Coordinates of C-alpha atoms and ligand atoms in Angstrom, one line a residue:
Chain J
M1 CA -4.0 59.4 96.4
R2 CA -3.0 57.5 93.3
L3 CA -6.4 58.6 92.0
L4 CA -5.5 61.7 91.9
K5 CA -3.5 61.3 88.6
P6 CA -6.2 59.9 86.2
L7 CA -8.9 61.6 88.2
S8 CA -7.1 65.1 87.0
H9 CA -6.6 63.8 83.6
T10 CA -10.0 63.0 83.1
F11 CA -11.3 66.0 84.4
C12 CA -9.0 68.1 81.9
A13 CA -9.9 65.8 78.9
L14 CA -13.6 66.0 79.2
P15 CA -14.4 69.3 77.9
L16 CA -12.6 68.3 74.7
A17 CA -14.5 65.0 74.6
W18 CA -17.4 67.0 75.2
L19 CA -16.6 69.4 72.2
V20 CA -16.1 66.1 69.7
L21 CA -19.3 65.1 70.8
A22 CA -21.2 68.3 70.6
V23 CA -19.5 68.8 67.0
V24 CA -20.3 65.4 65.5
T25 CA -23.7 65.4 67.2
H26 CA -24.4 68.8 65.6
Q27 CA -25.0 70.5 69.0
A28 CA -22.1 72.6 68.6
S29 CA -24.4 75.6 67.1
V30 CA -24.9 75.7 63.5
N31 CA -21.3 77.8 63.3
P32 CA -18.9 74.7 64.8
V33 CA -16.0 76.5 63.8
E34 CA -16.4 79.5 65.8
Y35 CA -18.0 77.4 68.8
A36 CA -14.9 75.3 68.9
I37 CA -12.5 78.0 69.1
R38 CA -14.3 80.2 71.6
F39 CA -14.8 76.7 73.6
L40 CA -11.3 75.9 73.5
G41 CA -10.0 79.5 74.1
D42 CA -12.7 79.4 77.1
W43 CA -11.1 76.1 78.7
S44 CA -7.4 77.1 78.2
L45 CA -8.1 80.5 79.9
K46 CA -9.9 78.3 82.9
L47 CA -7.3 75.7 83.1
L48 CA -4.7 78.4 83.7
I49 CA -6.4 80.1 86.2
V50 CA -7.1 76.8 88.2
T51 CA -3.1 76.2 87.6
L52 CA -2.8 79.4 89.3
A53 CA -5.0 78.6 92.4
I54 CA -3.1 75.7 93.0
T55 CA -0.4 77.2 95.0
P56 CA -2.5 79.3 97.0
L57 CA -4.9 76.3 97.6
R58 CA -2.0 73.9 99.1
K59 CA -1.1 76.9 101.2
L60 CA -4.7 77.4 102.6
T61 CA -5.2 73.5 103.0
G62 CA -1.7 72.2 103.6
W63 CA -2.3 69.4 101.2
A64 CA 1.0 69.0 99.7
H65 CA -0.3 66.4 97.2
L66 CA -2.2 69.1 95.4
M67 CA 1.3 70.5 93.9
T68 CA 1.5 67.3 91.9
L69 CA -1.4 68.4 89.7
R70 CA 0.1 71.7 88.8
R71 CA 2.4 71.2 85.9
R72 CA -0.3 68.5 84.7
L73 CA -2.9 71.2 84.5
G74 CA -0.6 73.8 83.2
L75 CA 0.0 71.1 80.1
W76 CA -3.6 70.8 79.5
A77 CA -4.3 74.4 79.3
F78 CA -1.4 74.7 76.7
A79 CA -2.9 71.8 74.9
Y80 CA -6.4 73.9 74.7
A81 CA -4.4 77.0 73.5
A82 CA -3.0 74.7 71.5
L83 CA -6.3 73.3 69.6
H84 CA -7.6 76.9 69.9
L85 CA -4.5 77.9 67.8
L86 CA -4.7 75.1 65.5
C87 CA -8.5 76.0 64.8
F88 CA -8.3 79.4 64.2
W89 CA -5.2 79.3 62.0
G90 CA -6.8 75.9 60.0
A91 CA -10.1 76.4 59.7
D92 CA -10.5 80.2 59.5
L93 CA -6.6 81.0 58.2
I94 CA -6.6 77.9 56.2
F95 CA -3.0 77.4 57.7
S96 CA -1.7 80.2 56.0
F97 CA 1.4 81.6 57.6
S98 CA 1.2 85.1 56.1
A99 CA -2.4 85.5 56.7
L100 CA -1.6 84.7 60.3
G101 CA 1.0 87.3 60.4
R102 CA -1.3 89.7 59.0
E103 CA -3.6 88.9 61.7
I104 CA -1.0 89.4 64.6
I105 CA 0.0 92.7 63.1
K106 CA -3.3 94.0 62.7
R107 CA -5.2 92.9 65.4
P108 CA -3.9 93.7 68.9
Y109 CA -6.2 91.0 70.4
I110 CA -4.6 88.4 68.4
A111 CA -1.0 89.7 69.2
I112 CA -2.0 89.3 72.7
G113 CA -3.1 85.7 72.7
M114 CA -0.4 84.6 70.3
A115 CA 1.8 86.1 73.0
A116 CA 0.4 84.2 75.6
F117 CA 0.9 81.1 73.5
V118 CA 4.6 81.7 72.6
L119 CA 5.5 82.4 76.4
L120 CA 3.4 79.2 77.3
L121 CA 5.4 77.0 75.1
P122 CA 8.9 77.2 76.9
L123 CA 6.6 76.3 79.7
A124 CA 5.1 73.1 78.4
L125 CA 8.5 72.1 76.7
T126 CA 10.1 72.3 80.4
S127 CA 7.6 70.4 81.9
T128 CA 9.2 67.0 82.0
N129 CA 11.0 65.7 85.0
A130 CA 14.3 65.5 83.0
M131 CA 14.0 69.5 82.1
I132 CA 13.5 70.3 85.6
K133 CA 16.7 68.6 86.5
R134 CA 18.6 70.3 83.8
L135 CA 17.5 73.4 84.5
G136 CA 17.9 73.0 88.3
G137 CA 14.5 74.2 90.6
A138 CA 15.5 77.5 91.2
S139 CA 15.8 78.4 87.6
W140 CA 12.9 76.2 86.5
R141 CA 10.9 77.9 89.0
R142 CA 12.0 81.2 87.9
L143 CA 10.7 80.5 84.3
H144 CA 8.0 79.1 85.3
K145 CA 6.8 82.2 87.0
L146 CA 6.3 83.2 83.4
I147 CA 2.5 82.3 83.8
Y148 CA 2.2 85.5 86.1
L149 CA 2.0 87.5 83.0
I150 CA 0.6 84.7 80.7
A151 CA -2.8 84.6 82.7
P152 CA -3.3 88.3 82.5
L153 CA -2.5 88.1 78.7
G154 CA -5.4 85.4 78.5
V155 CA -7.5 87.6 80.1
V156 CA -6.9 90.8 78.0
H157 CA -7.2 88.5 74.8
F158 CA -10.5 88.0 75.7
Y159 CA -11.7 91.2 76.9
W160 CA -10.3 93.0 74.4
L161 CA -12.7 90.7 71.8
Q162 CA -15.5 90.9 73.7
S163 CA -15.5 94.8 74.1
S164 CA -16.7 95.1 70.5
K165 CA -19.7 93.4 71.8
N166 CA -20.3 95.2 74.8
L167 CA -19.8 91.4 76.4
T168 CA -17.3 92.6 79.0
T169 CA -18.7 90.9 82.0
E170 CA -17.1 87.4 81.7
P171 CA -13.7 88.4 81.0
L172 CA -13.9 91.0 83.9
V173 CA -14.6 88.2 86.5
Y174 CA -12.1 86.3 84.9
G175 CA -9.6 89.4 85.4
A176 CA -11.1 89.7 89.0
I177 CA -9.8 86.1 89.7
V178 CA -6.4 86.3 88.1
A179 CA -5.6 89.4 89.9
F180 CA -7.0 88.1 93.4
L181 CA -4.6 84.9 92.8
L182 CA -1.9 87.5 92.0
L183 CA -2.5 89.7 94.9
Y184 CA -2.3 86.5 97.1
R185 CA 1.4 86.0 95.9
V186 CA 2.1 89.4 96.4
L187 CA 1.1 89.5 100.2
D188 CA 1.9 86.0 100.8
A189 CA 5.6 87.4 99.8
K190 CA 5.2 90.2 102.1
G191 CA 4.5 87.7 105.0
V192 CA 1.2 88.4 105.3
S193 CA -0.4 85.3 107.0
L194 CA -2.7 83.4 104.5
R195 CA -3.2 80.3 106.0
L196 CA -6.2 79.0 107.5
P197 CA -6.3 79.0 111.4
K198 CA -4.6 75.4 112.3
K199 CA -7.5 74.2 113.9
S200 CA -10.1 74.3 110.8
I201 CA -7.3 72.2 108.9
K202 CA -8.8 68.9 107.9
T203 CA -6.7 65.9 106.5
Chain B
M1 CA -27.0 88.2 41.7
N2 CA -29.7 89.9 40.0
E3 CA -32.3 87.1 39.5
R4 CA -32.0 86.1 43.1
D5 CA -33.4 89.7 44.3
I6 CA -36.8 88.8 43.5
T7 CA -37.2 84.7 43.4
P8 CA -40.0 83.7 41.4
K9 CA -42.8 81.9 43.5
S10 CA -42.0 78.4 42.0
L11 CA -38.8 78.0 43.5
F12 CA -39.4 79.6 46.7
L13 CA -42.1 76.9 47.0
N14 CA -39.6 73.9 46.2
R15 CA -39.1 73.8 49.9
R16 CA -38.5 69.9 49.5
Q17 CA -35.5 70.6 47.4
W18 CA -33.9 73.2 50.1
L19 CA -34.4 70.8 52.8
A20 CA -32.5 68.4 50.8
T21 CA -30.0 70.9 50.2
A22 CA -30.1 71.6 53.9
G23 CA -29.0 68.0 54.8
A24 CA -26.6 67.9 52.0
L25 CA -24.8 71.1 53.3
A26 CA -24.7 70.0 56.9
A27 CA -23.1 66.5 55.8
T28 CA -20.7 68.2 53.5
P29 CA -19.7 71.7 54.4
A30 CA -16.8 73.1 52.2
L31 CA -18.1 71.9 49.0
A32 CA -21.0 74.7 48.0
Q33 CA -18.2 77.1 47.9
A34 CA -19.5 79.8 45.4
S35 CA -23.5 78.9 45.8
D36 CA -25.9 80.8 47.2
A37 CA -28.4 78.1 48.4
P38 CA -30.8 79.4 51.0
T39 CA -29.3 78.5 54.5
P40 CA -31.3 75.9 56.1
K41 CA -34.3 77.3 58.3
D42 CA -33.3 75.2 61.4
A43 CA -30.1 77.4 61.1
I44 CA -32.0 80.5 60.6
I45 CA -34.4 80.2 63.6
S46 CA -31.6 78.9 65.8
Y47 CA -28.5 81.4 65.5
N48 CA -29.4 84.9 66.0
N49 CA -28.1 88.1 67.6
F50 CA -31.0 90.1 68.9
Y51 CA -29.4 91.4 72.5
E52 CA -33.1 92.3 73.9
F53 CA -33.7 88.3 74.5
G54 CA -29.8 87.6 75.9
T55 CA -26.4 88.4 74.2
G56 CA -25.5 84.5 73.3
K57 CA -26.5 83.3 69.9
S58 CA -28.8 80.9 71.1
D59 CA -30.7 82.5 73.6
P60 CA -33.2 84.2 71.2
A61 CA -34.6 80.9 69.8
R62 CA -34.7 79.9 73.9
T63 CA -36.2 83.1 75.1
A64 CA -38.0 85.1 72.7
G65 CA -41.3 83.6 73.1
S66 CA -42.1 86.0 75.7
L67 CA -42.5 88.6 72.9
R68 CA -46.2 89.3 72.2
T69 CA -46.4 89.9 68.3
A70 CA -50.1 90.3 67.9
P71 CA -52.1 92.9 68.3
W72 CA -48.7 94.8 66.5
S73 CA -49.1 98.5 65.5
V74 CA -46.5 100.8 64.1
E75 CA -46.1 104.8 64.5
I76 CA -45.3 106.8 61.5
G77 CA -44.4 110.4 62.4
G78 CA -41.8 113.0 61.5
L79 CA -41.8 114.7 58.2
C80 CA -44.2 113.2 56.3
A81 CA -48.2 114.5 55.6
K82 CA -49.5 111.2 56.5
S83 CA -48.4 110.6 60.0
G84 CA -49.9 108.3 62.5
T85 CA -50.1 104.8 64.3
L86 CA -50.9 101.9 61.6
A87 CA -52.0 98.6 62.7
L88 CA -49.9 96.0 61.2
D89 CA -52.7 94.0 59.7
D90 CA -53.9 97.1 57.6
I91 CA -50.4 97.6 56.6
L92 CA -50.3 94.2 55.4
R93 CA -53.6 94.5 53.8
R94 CA -52.0 97.8 51.5
H95 CA -48.7 96.4 51.0
P96 CA -48.4 92.9 49.3
R97 CA -45.6 91.0 50.6
G98 CA -43.3 89.1 48.0
E99 CA -40.4 86.8 48.3
H100 CA -36.7 87.9 48.4
V101 CA -33.9 85.8 48.8
Y102 CA -30.8 87.9 50.3
R103 CA -27.7 87.4 51.6
M104 CA -27.5 88.2 55.4
R105 CA -23.7 89.4 56.5
C106 CA -23.1 89.7 60.1
V107 CA -20.4 92.3 61.0
E108 CA -19.2 89.5 63.1
G109 CA -18.1 87.6 59.9
W110 CA -20.6 85.1 59.0
S111 CA -23.5 85.0 56.7
M112 CA -26.7 83.2 55.8
V113 CA -29.1 83.2 52.7
I114 CA -32.6 84.0 54.0
P115 CA -35.8 84.0 51.9
W116 CA -37.7 86.8 53.2
L117 CA -41.3 87.3 53.0
G118 CA -41.7 91.0 52.8
F119 CA -42.4 94.2 50.8
P120 CA -40.3 97.3 49.8
L121 CA -40.2 99.7 52.2
A122 CA -40.8 102.4 50.0
D123 CA -44.2 101.4 49.7
L124 CA -44.9 102.4 53.6
L125 CA -42.9 105.5 53.0
K126 CA -44.4 106.7 49.7
A127 CA -47.9 106.2 51.5
A128 CA -46.9 108.6 54.3
E129 CA -46.0 111.0 51.8
P130 CA -42.4 112.5 53.2
L131 CA -42.0 116.3 52.8
S132 CA -39.2 117.4 50.8
S133 CA -37.0 118.3 54.1
A134 CA -37.0 114.6 55.2
K135 CA -33.6 113.5 54.7
Y136 CA -33.3 110.1 56.7
V137 CA -35.4 107.7 58.1
A138 CA -35.0 106.6 62.2
F139 CA -36.4 103.3 63.1
Q140 CA -37.2 101.9 67.0
T141 CA -37.7 98.5 68.3
L142 CA -40.3 97.9 71.0
Y143 CA -39.0 98.9 74.6
D144 CA -40.9 96.6 76.9
P145 CA -38.5 95.0 79.1
A146 CA -41.2 92.5 80.8
Q147 CA -41.3 91.1 77.1
M148 CA -37.9 91.7 76.2
P149 CA -36.0 90.7 79.4
G150 CA -32.6 91.3 77.8
Q151 CA -33.4 95.4 78.2
K152 CA -33.1 94.8 81.9
S153 CA -29.2 94.8 81.4
D154 CA -27.4 97.7 80.1
V155 CA -25.3 96.0 77.3
L156 CA -26.8 98.7 75.1
Q157 CA -29.1 101.9 75.3
W158 CA -32.8 100.8 75.0
P159 CA -34.9 101.0 72.8
Y160 CA -32.8 99.8 69.9
V161 CA -32.5 102.6 67.4
E162 CA -31.6 102.3 63.4
G163 CA -31.4 104.7 60.6
L164 CA -31.0 105.0 56.9
R165 CA -30.6 108.3 54.7
L166 CA -33.7 108.3 52.7
D167 CA -32.6 107.4 49.4
E168 CA -31.0 103.8 51.1
A169 CA -34.5 103.5 52.4
M170 CA -36.5 104.1 49.2
H171 CA -33.9 101.5 47.2
P172 CA -36.2 98.9 46.0
L173 CA -34.1 96.3 47.5
T174 CA -34.7 97.5 51.2
L175 CA -37.8 95.6 52.8
L176 CA -39.7 95.5 55.5
A177 CA -39.9 91.7 56.5
T178 CA -42.9 89.6 58.3
G179 CA -42.0 86.3 57.3
L180 CA -39.0 83.9 56.1
Y181 CA -39.4 80.6 54.6
G182 CA -42.8 81.5 53.5
E183 CA -44.3 81.7 57.1
E184 CA -44.6 84.5 59.8
L185 CA -41.7 85.7 61.4
L186 CA -40.7 84.0 64.8
P187 CA -39.7 86.6 67.9
Q188 CA -36.2 85.5 67.6
N189 CA -35.9 86.9 63.9
G190 CA -37.7 90.1 64.7
A191 CA -41.4 89.5 64.5
P192 CA -43.7 90.6 63.6
L193 CA -42.0 93.5 61.4
R194 CA -38.3 93.7 61.0
L195 CA -36.0 95.7 58.2
V196 CA -34.2 93.8 55.8
V197 CA -31.4 95.6 54.3
P198 CA -29.2 93.1 52.5
W199 CA -26.1 95.1 51.8
K200 CA -25.1 96.4 55.1
Y201 CA -24.2 94.5 57.9
G202 CA -27.2 92.8 59.8
F203 CA -27.4 94.9 63.0
K204 CA -28.6 97.5 60.8
S205 CA -31.9 95.5 59.9
I206 CA -34.0 96.2 63.0
K207 CA -36.3 94.1 64.6
S208 CA -39.5 94.3 65.9
I209 CA -40.2 97.8 64.7
V210 CA -42.8 99.8 66.7
K211 CA -41.9 103.6 65.3
I212 CA -40.8 104.8 61.9
T213 CA -39.9 108.5 62.1
L214 CA -38.9 110.8 58.9
T215 CA -35.8 113.2 60.1
E216 CA -33.9 115.9 58.7
T217 CA -30.8 115.1 60.6
Q218 CA -28.9 111.7 60.8
P219 CA -30.7 110.0 63.3
P220 CA -28.6 108.3 66.2
T221 CA -27.7 104.5 65.8
S222 CA -27.4 101.8 69.0
W223 CA -24.1 100.5 68.0
N224 CA -22.7 103.6 67.0
L225 CA -23.8 104.7 70.2
S226 CA -22.1 102.3 71.5
A227 CA -18.9 102.2 69.9
P228 CA -18.4 105.1 67.6
N229 CA -15.0 103.7 66.4
E230 CA -16.1 100.6 65.3
Y231 CA -19.7 100.8 63.9
G232 CA -20.4 103.5 61.6
F233 CA -23.8 104.9 60.4
Y234 CA -23.4 103.5 57.1
S235 CA -22.0 100.0 57.9
N236 CA -22.0 98.9 54.2
V237 CA -20.5 95.5 53.8
N238 CA -17.1 96.2 52.5
P239 CA -14.0 93.8 52.6
Q240 CA -11.5 96.2 52.3
V241 CA -12.7 98.2 55.3
D242 CA -11.9 95.9 58.6
H243 CA -13.6 96.2 61.9
P244 CA -10.8 97.2 63.9
R245 CA -10.8 93.7 66.4
W246 CA -11.0 91.4 63.2
S247 CA -10.8 91.4 59.4
Q248 CA -13.9 91.8 57.0
A249 CA -12.5 90.5 54.1
T250 CA -13.7 87.1 54.5
E251 CA -17.2 85.4 55.9
R252 CA -18.0 82.0 57.1
R253 CA -21.3 81.1 55.4
I254 CA -23.1 79.1 57.8
G255 CA -23.0 75.5 57.0
E256 CA -19.6 75.9 55.4
F257 CA -16.3 75.0 56.7
F258 CA -13.9 77.2 55.1
R259 CA -14.4 81.2 55.1
R260 CA -15.4 82.7 51.7
D261 CA -14.1 86.1 50.1
T262 CA -16.8 89.0 51.3
L263 CA -18.2 90.7 48.5
L264 CA -18.2 94.9 48.2
F265 CA -21.8 95.6 49.6
N266 CA -22.5 92.2 50.4
G267 CA -22.7 91.4 46.2
Y268 CA -25.2 93.9 45.8
A269 CA -22.9 96.6 44.5
E270 CA -24.8 96.8 40.9
Q271 CA -27.5 97.7 42.7
V272 CA -26.5 99.9 45.1
A273 CA -23.0 101.6 44.7
H274 CA -24.7 104.4 42.6
M275 CA -25.7 106.0 46.3
Y276 CA -22.1 106.5 47.4
T277 CA -20.2 107.6 44.6
G278 CA -17.9 110.3 45.6
M279 CA -18.1 109.2 49.2
D280 CA -15.0 108.1 51.2
L281 CA -16.3 104.7 52.1
T282 CA -13.4 104.5 54.6
A283 CA -14.1 107.5 56.3
N284 CA -18.3 106.9 56.0
F285 CA -17.8 103.4 57.5
Ligands
LIG301 C1 -2.5 81.1 76.0 C2 -3.4 81.5 74.9 C3 -4.7 81.9 74.7 C4 -5.9 82.1 75.5 C5 -5.9 81.8 77.3 C6 -6.8 82.4 74.8 C7 -8.3 82.4 75.4 C8 -9.4 83.0 74.3 C9 -10.4 83.2 74.9 C10 -10.8 82.9 76.4 C11 -11.2 83.3 73.8 C12 -12.9 83.7 74.1 C13 -13.9 82.9 73.8 C14 -15.3 83.4 74.0 O1 -15.7 84.2 73.3 O2 -15.6 82.8 74.5 C15 -10.7 83.7 72.7 C16 -11.1 83.8 71.3 C17 -10.2 84.1 70.4 N1 -8.7 83.4 70.2 FE1 -7.8 83.2 71.8 N2 -6.5 82.4 73.7 C18 -5.2 82.4 73.5 C19 -4.3 82.3 72.6 C20 -4.5 82.7 71.0 C21 -3.9 82.7 69.9 C22 -2.5 82.3 69.7 C23 -4.9 82.8 68.8 C24 -3.9 83.0 67.4 C25 -3.4 83.3 66.8 C26 -6.1 83.4 69.3 C27 -7.5 83.6 68.5 C28 -8.4 84.1 69.4 C29 -9.6 84.1 68.4 C30 -9.5 84.5 66.6 C31 -10.7 84.2 68.8 C32 -12.1 84.6 68.7 C33 -13.1 83.8 68.2 C34 -14.1 84.3 67.7 O3 -14.4 85.3 67.7 O4 -15.3 83.5 67.0 N3 -6.2 83.0 70.7 N4 -9.4 83.3 73.1

């Protein structure tokens, strides 16, 4: 399973490489800035959802190795969110703090995106082994439960933007997946058995 | 911007120069800040909002080939003396087309400069002889889900409808266009006949028109029906009146990297502002 680490990094880096290639070769539509902002936002949300799916997947499959992926995927989700913000702030707002502030105050969907990003920050900063040790496993886990809030915020951010263009199907699909993954945790905590029958587990 | 409203044919025909500009724009995006160089044709025919052919910007260019644009006729009716159904060929024989290079500002915050081939809508309306009771003009796009697969989804109410006040419709800047860059319109750009109202957000410029009706009362318009608090009947380009979800103060000109300031009435204030004197543009957005 030594391959899991390089494979997962490659998987997460591929969309970014694809985006750079698309922009450089003029394949990113004739509005590459918009294309990049949307692409990065999309992948940030996708990776957040994959991150949320790791624990249920481990419980379903019993494959403990999956857990080593969780922090890594979360960090990549953060990286995409940071680039998403950077593109918006840089190319749309020319790195102006006051313009960013105005956008956050005036536009609920930006405020919600920003809230998701700000909540992601402490998770990214505490994702080293040293930080886990310093915090202690229990409080680290409690802190990282913030992802249960971050993922829905990302969905609302997406939905709110798209509803103006009547394009709500995609955000609703993301929302349903997030809702399912969160519901899983509620049921799991209540002791509802969500494991696969023993005999179907393959290793 | 007066000199651009009706561009001499000599300038229009200089396509070589435009293609060079297009190349330069693509290579060095941020340089041409204040210029209004025409947007490369490739961009105009590949980046479209036309929900009848899908909701993605690249969908129409891929799928709009299913639209049969000939033969085409337009039904003109309502409060006018000479109603009837006109074949597009006859319309074009009666109303000679000219070149008009206009800015086009999408409500989403991007813009282009498009060399249209068309004639003033006023010419067609005058020929229909509006009655004095006519106050508005309603427009309707073709409804045919077999040709326009996007109409099978309920993303908007179909057919797409738009409207103008009669004075807006009669304004010399308001065009019926059938071409761009000297060639017939492609389906993704609203072939074979579309409206162009350069001082309003792009969605007012309804595409693939089959019906024009003179009315006494303000006609319903598709995006207003869909989200009345976000898209008004007037939808004049106005940097001071934001869309609830995003700012309208700036826009990204296709081909440029940074955003530029959006101009009141898309830069056509001198020609059109008089139609709105005394009107609260924030309330009548
Ligand atoms: C975890 C944090 C975030 C996630 C998961 C996220 C996700 C998304 C998604 C999925 C979209 C829609 C993309 C599409 O239409 O395909 C989007 C759009 C957008 N986001 Fe975010 N976002 C986050 C944070 C932010 C922040 C911090 C800002 C700015 C302060 C921001 C600004 C925007 C803007 C301006 C758009 C619209 C782009 C356009 O319409 O062209 N987002 N985001």
